[in-house]
GROMACS .gro file of C-alpha atoms in nm:
model
  372
    1UNK     CA    1  12.041  13.351   6.537
    2UNK     CA    2  11.961  12.985   6.468
    3UNK     CA    3  12.055  12.858   6.121
    4UNK     CA    4  11.770  12.811   5.874
    5UNK     CA    5  11.665  12.449   5.848
    6UNK     CA    6  11.681  12.283   5.509
    7UNK     CA    7  11.330  12.196   5.382
    8UNK     CA    8  11.245  11.826   5.404
    9UNK     CA    9  11.014  11.860   5.103
   10UNK     CA   10  10.990  12.093   4.803
   11UNK     CA   11  10.660  12.131   4.621
   12UNK     CA   12  10.651  12.260   4.264
   13UNK     CA   13  10.362  12.411   4.075
   14UNK     CA   14  10.371  12.297   3.713
   15UNK     CA   15  10.236  12.561   3.472
   16UNK     CA   16  10.443  12.879   3.491
   17UNK     CA   17  10.706  12.703   3.703
   18UNK     CA   18  10.826  12.372   3.559
   19UNK     CA   19  10.679  12.449   3.217
   20UNK     CA   20  10.590  12.769   3.035
   21UNK     CA   21  10.286  12.965   3.142
   22UNK     CA   22   9.975  12.939   2.923
   23UNK     CA   23   9.925  13.309   2.986
   24UNK     CA   24  10.150  13.375   2.688
   25UNK     CA   25   9.923  13.167   2.467
   26UNK     CA   26   9.619  13.359   2.590
   27UNK     CA   27   9.790  13.688   2.508
   28UNK     CA   28   9.881  13.559   2.163
   29UNK     CA   29   9.522  13.450   2.100
   30UNK     CA   30   9.388  13.789   2.206
   31UNK     CA   31   9.635  13.966   1.978
   32UNK     CA   32   9.560  13.738   1.685
   33UNK     CA   33   9.186  13.801   1.676
   34UNK     CA   34   9.202  14.152   1.821
   35UNK     CA   35   9.034  14.082   2.157
   36UNK     CA   36   9.070  14.353   2.424
   37UNK     CA   37   9.362  14.277   2.651
   38UNK     CA   38   9.288  14.054   2.950
   39UNK     CA   39   8.924  13.990   2.857
   40UNK     CA   40   8.981  13.613   2.852
   41UNK     CA   41   9.151  13.617   3.191
   42UNK     CA   42   8.875  13.835   3.329
   43UNK     CA   43   8.597  13.610   3.200
   44UNK     CA   44   8.753  13.294   3.338
   45UNK     CA   45   8.824  13.456   3.673
   46UNK     CA   46   8.476  13.594   3.721
   47UNK     CA   47   8.314  13.263   3.628
   48UNK     CA   48   8.455  13.108   3.946
   49UNK     CA   49   8.402  12.911   4.158
   50UNK     CA   50   8.176  12.703   3.935
   51UNK     CA   51   8.279  12.810   3.588
   52UNK     CA   52   8.351  12.534   3.343
   53UNK     CA   53   8.727  12.580   3.374
   54UNK     CA   54   8.722  12.550   3.751
   55UNK     CA   55   8.495  12.247   3.736
   56UNK     CA   56   8.725  12.082   3.482
   57UNK     CA   57   9.028  12.133   3.703
   58UNK     CA   58   8.844  11.983   3.999
   59UNK     CA   59   8.767  11.675   3.791
   60UNK     CA   60   8.392  11.734   3.815
   61UNK     CA   61   8.341  11.729   3.438
   62UNK     CA   62   8.521  11.567   3.148
   63UNK     CA   63   8.718  11.733   2.873
   64UNK     CA   64   8.468  11.685   2.591
   65UNK     CA   65   8.224  11.875   2.371
   66UNK     CA   66   8.003  11.961   2.667
   67UNK     CA   67   8.298  12.128   2.839
   68UNK     CA   68   8.380  12.336   2.532
   69UNK     CA   69   8.016  12.443   2.494
   70UNK     CA   70   8.010  12.556   2.856
   71UNK     CA   71   8.352  12.719   2.831
   72UNK     CA   72   8.230  12.920   2.531
   73UNK     CA   73   7.931  13.035   2.736
   74UNK     CA   74   8.164  13.156   3.013
   75UNK     CA   75   8.372  13.346   2.757
   76UNK     CA   76   8.063  13.517   2.612
   77UNK     CA   77   7.893  13.631   2.929
   78UNK     CA   78   7.722  13.964   2.857
   79UNK     CA   79   7.708  14.064   3.223
   80UNK     CA   80   8.083  14.013   3.263
   81UNK     CA   81   8.148  14.193   2.934
   82UNK     CA   82   7.974  14.497   3.075
   83UNK     CA   83   8.160  14.470   3.404
   84UNK     CA   84   8.490  14.437   3.220
   85UNK     CA   85   8.430  14.763   3.033
   86UNK     CA   86   8.280  14.963   3.319
   87UNK     CA   87   8.514  14.872   3.603
   88UNK     CA   88   8.829  14.721   3.454
   89UNK     CA   89   8.906  14.831   3.100
   90UNK     CA   90   8.808  15.191   3.167
   91UNK     CA   91   9.085  15.200   3.424
   92UNK     CA   92   8.874  15.235   3.735
   93UNK     CA   93   9.001  14.907   3.878
   94UNK     CA   94   9.288  14.672   3.818
   95UNK     CA   95   9.224  14.312   3.724
   96UNK     CA   96   9.297  14.187   4.073
   97UNK     CA   97   9.050  14.435   4.223
   98UNK     CA   98   8.749  14.286   4.046
   99UNK     CA   99   8.823  13.930   4.156
  100UNK     CA  100   8.614  13.779   4.432
  101UNK     CA  101   8.858  13.682   4.707
  102UNK     CA  102   8.601  13.469   4.891
  103UNK     CA  103   8.585  13.201   4.623
  104UNK     CA  104   8.799  12.893   4.653
  105UNK     CA  105   8.929  12.682   4.372
  106UNK     CA  106   9.170  12.932   4.218
  107UNK     CA  107   8.890  13.185   4.235
  108UNK     CA  108   9.097  13.435   4.048
  109UNK     CA  109   9.221  13.201   3.780
  110UNK     CA  110   9.455  13.458   3.642
  111UNK     CA  111   9.831  13.465   3.624
  112UNK     CA  112   9.821  13.834   3.564
  113UNK     CA  113  10.073  13.939   3.823
  114UNK     CA  114  10.327  14.177   3.677
  115UNK     CA  115  10.692  14.087   3.655
  116UNK     CA  116  10.939  14.364   3.721
  117UNK     CA  117  11.034  14.351   3.355
  118UNK     CA  118  10.905  14.186   3.044
  119UNK     CA  119  11.043  13.836   2.974
  120UNK     CA  120  11.281  13.796   2.686
  121UNK     CA  121  11.253  13.519   2.431
  122UNK     CA  122  11.559  13.366   2.593
  123UNK     CA  123  11.385  13.360   2.932
  124UNK     CA  124  11.072  13.212   2.782
  125UNK     CA  125  11.270  12.940   2.611
  126UNK     CA  126  11.010  12.934   2.333
  127UNK     CA  127  10.839  13.146   2.075
  128UNK     CA  128  10.752  13.507   2.141
  129UNK     CA  129  10.384  13.597   2.169
  130UNK     CA  130  10.396  13.736   1.817
  131UNK     CA  131  10.526  13.405   1.682
  132UNK     CA  132  10.268  13.212   1.879
  133UNK     CA  133   9.992  13.429   1.740
  134UNK     CA  134  10.102  13.343   1.387
  135UNK     CA  135  10.095  12.973   1.470
  136UNK     CA  136   9.757  12.945   1.641
  137UNK     CA  137   9.521  12.704   1.461
  138UNK     CA  138   9.282  12.886   1.232
  139UNK     CA  139   9.003  12.638   1.285
  140UNK     CA  140   8.886  12.434   1.579
  141UNK     CA  141   9.048  12.095   1.608
  142UNK     CA  142   9.338  12.166   1.376
  143UNK     CA  143   9.683  12.081   1.503
  144UNK     CA  144   9.867  12.340   1.298
  145UNK     CA  145  10.107  12.556   1.492
  146UNK     CA  146  10.106  12.348   1.807
  147UNK     CA  147  10.452  12.306   1.959
  148UNK     CA  148  10.569  11.945   1.977
  149UNK     CA  149  10.518  11.756   2.297
  150UNK     CA  150  10.788  11.816   2.551
  151UNK     CA  151  10.933  11.552   2.772
  152UNK     CA  152  10.650  11.611   3.015
  153UNK     CA  153  10.350  11.492   2.810
  154UNK     CA  154  10.102  11.267   2.991
  155UNK     CA  155   9.734  11.214   3.060
  156UNK     CA  156   9.737  11.495   3.312
  157UNK     CA  157   9.807  11.842   3.180
  158UNK     CA  158  10.138  11.992   3.258
  159UNK     CA  159   9.996  12.230   3.475
  160UNK     CA  160   9.758  12.492   3.578
  161UNK     CA  161   9.635  12.536   3.228
  162UNK     CA  162   9.449  12.841   3.331
  163UNK     CA  163   9.623  12.902   3.636
  164UNK     CA  164   9.648  13.272   3.575
  165UNK     CA  165   9.569  13.412   3.910
  166UNK     CA  166   9.612  13.769   4.013
  167UNK     CA  167   9.707  13.877   4.361
  168UNK     CA  168   9.458  13.845   4.644
  169UNK     CA  169   9.267  14.157   4.737
  170UNK     CA  170   9.063  14.197   5.052
  171UNK     CA  171   8.689  14.236   5.017
  172UNK     CA  172   8.568  14.589   5.051
  173UNK     CA  173   8.232  14.717   5.167
  174UNK     CA  174   8.006  14.986   5.033
  175UNK     CA  175   7.949  15.089   4.676
  176UNK     CA  176   8.199  15.198   4.420
  177UNK     CA  177   8.147  15.416   4.121
  178UNK     CA  178   8.274  15.379   3.769
  179UNK     CA  179   8.254  15.587   3.456
  180UNK     CA  180   8.085  15.467   3.140
  181UNK     CA  181   8.106  15.708   2.848
  182UNK     CA  182   8.155  15.991   3.095
  183UNK     CA  183   7.855  15.897   3.307
  184UNK     CA  184   7.893  15.805   3.673
  185UNK     CA  185   7.742  15.469   3.765
  186UNK     CA  186   7.707  15.277   4.089
  187UNK     CA  187   7.845  14.929   4.147
  188UNK     CA  188   7.499  14.822   4.256
  189UNK     CA  189   7.289  14.625   4.009
  190UNK     CA  190   7.153  14.846   3.729
  191UNK     CA  191   6.787  14.859   3.633
  192UNK     CA  192   6.688  14.658   3.323
  193UNK     CA  193   6.664  14.983   3.128
  194UNK     CA  194   7.011  15.092   3.237
  195UNK     CA  195   7.159  14.752   3.159
  196UNK     CA  196   7.008  14.749   2.810
  197UNK     CA  197   7.130  15.102   2.741
  198UNK     CA  198   7.484  15.026   2.862
  199UNK     CA  199   7.513  14.700   2.670
  200UNK     CA  200   7.400  14.868   2.352
  201UNK     CA  201   7.683  15.120   2.385
  202UNK     CA  202   7.952  14.853   2.427
  203UNK     CA  203   8.148  14.684   2.150
  204UNK     CA  204   8.006  14.347   2.048
  205UNK     CA  205   8.117  14.046   2.250
  206UNK     CA  206   8.426  13.882   2.095
  207UNK     CA  207   8.359  13.563   1.903
  208UNK     CA  208   8.601  13.335   2.088
  209UNK     CA  209   8.657  12.976   1.986
  210UNK     CA  210   8.705  12.823   2.329
  211UNK     CA  211   8.830  12.496   2.189
  212UNK     CA  212   9.102  12.655   1.974
  213UNK     CA  213   9.201  12.875   2.268
  214UNK     CA  214   9.219  12.577   2.504
  215UNK     CA  215   9.442  12.369   2.280
  216UNK     CA  216   9.675  12.660   2.208
  217UNK     CA  217   9.720  12.698   2.583
  218UNK     CA  218   9.783  12.328   2.629
  219UNK     CA  219  10.033  12.321   2.344
  220UNK     CA  220  10.230  12.611   2.487
  221UNK     CA  221  10.243  12.455   2.831
  222UNK     CA  222  10.410  12.141   2.691
  223UNK     CA  223  10.736  12.335   2.672
  224UNK     CA  224  10.964  12.300   2.976
  225UNK     CA  225  11.084  12.611   3.152
  226UNK     CA  226  11.449  12.672   3.055
  227UNK     CA  227  11.563  12.713   3.417
  228UNK     CA  228  11.330  12.540   3.661
  229UNK     CA  229  11.290  12.218   3.464
  230UNK     CA  230  11.665  12.149   3.426
  231UNK     CA  231  11.703  12.228   3.798
  232UNK     CA  232  11.431  11.975   3.876
  233UNK     CA  233  11.609  11.709   3.671
  234UNK     CA  234  11.937  11.778   3.847
  235UNK     CA  235  11.768  11.758   4.183
  236UNK     CA  236  11.592  11.433   4.098
  237UNK     CA  237  11.928  11.276   4.012
  238UNK     CA  238  12.061  11.347   4.360
  239UNK     CA  239  12.042  11.053   4.600
  240UNK     CA  240  11.704  11.055   4.781
  241UNK     CA  241  11.886  11.058   5.114
  242UNK     CA  242  12.071  11.376   5.021
  243UNK     CA  243  11.787  11.588   4.884
  244UNK     CA  244  11.436  11.694   4.987
  245UNK     CA  245  11.128  11.497   4.889
  246UNK     CA  246  11.008  11.629   4.552
  247UNK     CA  247  10.636  11.686   4.503
  248UNK     CA  248  10.417  11.843   4.236
  249UNK     CA  249  10.113  12.039   4.353
  250UNK     CA  250   9.925  12.161   4.049
  251UNK     CA  251   9.583  12.260   3.921
  252UNK     CA  252   9.546  12.029   3.622
  253UNK     CA  253   9.297  11.868   3.387
  254UNK     CA  254   9.277  11.513   3.256
  255UNK     CA  255   9.292  11.453   2.882
  256UNK     CA  256   9.075  11.195   2.705
  257UNK     CA  257   9.251  10.856   2.681
  258UNK     CA  258   9.267  10.874   2.301
  259UNK     CA  259   9.413  11.225   2.283
  260UNK     CA  260   9.770  11.275   2.167
  261UNK     CA  261   9.857  11.441   2.498
  262UNK     CA  262   9.734  11.138   2.689
  263UNK     CA  263  10.019  10.893   2.659
  264UNK     CA  264   9.946  10.615   2.898
  265UNK     CA  265  10.262  10.424   2.806
  266UNK     CA  266  10.519  10.698   2.778
  267UNK     CA  267  10.883  10.592   2.773
  268UNK     CA  268  11.099  10.690   3.073
  269UNK     CA  269  11.141  11.065   3.105
  270UNK     CA  270  10.818  11.157   2.927
  271UNK     CA  271  10.587  11.091   3.220
  272UNK     CA  272  10.580  11.404   3.438
  273UNK     CA  273  10.527  11.190   3.745
  274UNK     CA  274  10.867  11.032   3.693
  275UNK     CA  275  11.031  11.359   3.798
  276UNK     CA  276  10.861  11.369   4.138
  277UNK     CA  277  10.828  11.147   4.442
  278UNK     CA  278  10.467  11.261   4.482
  279UNK     CA  279  10.237  11.409   4.217
  280UNK     CA  280   9.916  11.581   4.330
  281UNK     CA  281   9.675  11.673   4.051
  282UNK     CA  282   9.373  11.887   4.129
  283UNK     CA  283   9.155  11.697   3.885
  284UNK     CA  284   9.241  11.369   4.053
  285UNK     CA  285   9.185  11.478   4.414
  286UNK     CA  286   8.886  11.708   4.352
  287UNK     CA  287   9.050  12.015   4.506
  288UNK     CA  288   9.218  12.320   4.357
  289UNK     CA  289   9.462  12.578   4.484
  290UNK     CA  290   9.417  12.803   4.672
  291UNK     CA  291   9.171  12.587   4.871
  292UNK     CA  292   9.358  12.518   5.198
  293UNK     CA  293   9.236  12.158   5.186
  294UNK     CA  294   9.469  12.070   4.899
  295UNK     CA  295   9.772  12.197   5.091
  296UNK     CA  296   9.671  11.991   5.395
  297UNK     CA  297   9.636  11.690   5.166
  298UNK     CA  298   9.982  11.751   5.025
  299UNK     CA  299  10.137  11.758   5.373
  300UNK     CA  300   9.955  11.437   5.465
  301UNK     CA  301  10.094  11.262   5.158
  302UNK     CA  302  10.445  11.392   5.222
  303UNK     CA  303  10.428  11.282   5.585
  304UNK     CA  304  10.311  10.933   5.487
  305UNK     CA  305  10.578  10.903   5.217
  306UNK     CA  306  10.856  10.997   5.457
  307UNK     CA  307  10.738  10.760   5.731
  308UNK     CA  308  10.710  10.472   5.488
  309UNK     CA  309  11.075  10.516   5.391
  310UNK     CA  310  11.184  10.520   5.755
  311UNK     CA  311  11.172  10.893   5.828
  312UNK     CA  312  10.998  11.073   6.114
  313UNK     CA  313  10.740  11.243   5.894
  314UNK     CA  314  10.696  11.587   5.741
  315UNK     CA  315  10.525  11.896   5.882
  316UNK     CA  316  10.408  12.201   5.690
  317UNK     CA  317  10.685  12.415   5.841
  318UNK     CA  318  10.937  12.175   5.687
  319UNK     CA  319  10.809  12.231   5.333
  320UNK     CA  320  10.890  12.481   5.057
  321UNK     CA  321  10.650  12.571   4.776
  322UNK     CA  322  10.740  12.726   4.440
  323UNK     CA  323  10.443  12.882   4.259
  324UNK     CA  324  10.401  13.166   4.012
  325UNK     CA  325  10.080  13.288   4.178
  326UNK     CA  326  10.088  13.491   4.493
  327UNK     CA  327   9.734  13.381   4.564
  328UNK     CA  328   9.845  13.017   4.571
  329UNK     CA  329  10.137  13.092   4.800
  330UNK     CA  330   9.932  13.259   5.071
  331UNK     CA  331   9.762  12.947   5.214
  332UNK     CA  332  10.099  12.769   5.216
  333UNK     CA  333  10.267  13.056   5.397
  334UNK     CA  334   9.985  13.069   5.649
  335UNK     CA  335  10.047  12.701   5.725
  336UNK     CA  336  10.413  12.777   5.790
  337UNK     CA  337  10.566  12.669   5.460
  338UNK     CA  338  10.855  12.858   5.307
  339UNK     CA  339  10.731  13.009   4.981
  340UNK     CA  340  10.899  13.132   4.663
  341UNK     CA  341  10.727  13.343   4.400
  342UNK     CA  342  10.831  13.234   4.051
  343UNK     CA  343  10.822  13.541   3.826
  344UNK     CA  344  10.728  13.515   3.459
  345UNK     CA  345  11.041  13.567   3.251
  346UNK     CA  346  11.272  13.550   3.554
  347UNK     CA  347  11.228  13.192   3.669
  348UNK     CA  348  11.602  13.156   3.720
  349UNK     CA  349  11.564  13.368   4.032
  350UNK     CA  350  11.348  13.096   4.186
  351UNK     CA  351  11.619  12.841   4.107
  352UNK     CA  352  11.873  13.058   4.285
  353UNK     CA  353  11.648  13.084   4.589
  354UNK     CA  354  11.592  12.709   4.587
  355UNK     CA  355  11.968  12.650   4.574
  356UNK     CA  356  12.014  12.872   4.877
  357UNK     CA  357  11.738  12.694   5.068
  358UNK     CA  358  11.857  12.337   5.012
  359UNK     CA  359  12.232  12.387   4.967
  360UNK     CA  360  12.253  12.207   4.632
  361UNK     CA  361  12.379  12.363   4.308
  362UNK     CA  362  12.112  12.337   4.038
  363UNK     CA  363  12.242  12.561   3.758
  364UNK     CA  364  12.510  12.478   3.505
  365UNK     CA  365  12.811  12.706   3.481
  366UNK     CA  366  12.691  12.880   3.164
  367UNK     CA  367  12.356  12.972   3.318
  368UNK     CA  368  12.516  13.085   3.640
  369UNK     CA  369  12.760  13.315   3.458
  370UNK     CA  370  12.484  13.470   3.248
  371UNK     CA  371  12.232  13.522   3.526
  372UNK     CA  372  12.420  13.575   3.851
   0.00000   0.00000   0.00000
């Protein structure tokens, strides 16, 4: 059996990989104001492909008051509220089963894939959800309770702010039935009378402050992951001729120039791009994972980078991608890339797999003794 070739390039997702996942901030927000579990994820997912979050991450709209107005509309969609209660919350379907797998641009913008165990505070490297809930700003625009900027702050978000995708599920045909208050209903569109009757029997739509939610997510995702980020720093310090090309491939947004997270003149080490040879931001290239086009673009950039430094180029089969979303890994795997699923609360496992793939030690002795 031929030995496995060492990847010539490693691509890292940002949110949920290099930094903490904003999913924890969403959960904290839901707990704080008593929103049904996963409603926010559901609403964002089902607003794709042209919801305000997806458009923001493709760079089609700016992060301003108009975005927040539209984002609030997406979070208060009565039709989706009914669907959430009839097909998801009542237990008839799982979150991934109500996502539309035909939509590109992180169509299921939900990092709701289950880890095999709940993350500990030590694994998170930050506050627990309960602590985060206590620290969320009470009013829109307030900065209270936001974690300090990590070493990764810049004008581009540190990653996949709502990159909370669930696993892909194949489209199914025919109708499905669900139960609402004990009554059997069809998945086909209800009559106006039925819709009015069903909506009147549901709890009122949650009053979500989309702006406060957004900034709590951004604040949480400023914190570096306690395992992947140190491994990235170690790898970056290796001579370029002795390590793979390092690239970021992330669904991101762009902050306003005058925002505190937009530091156009960060000192060394604070600019996230300084940790990578190539940094691909969805908002800057107009494409989002899992659109296959953004993976092709990444390979093109890696190939060009390698040739310009005297190499013979890079092919997809010579790349490795680390992402916390199975949905984002599938296009890469189809292209021939080696893929690693980064599990919430167990990110050290991805570091171990990366070590094995590239033959470079990336953990310190203390971490290795405690985790291996």
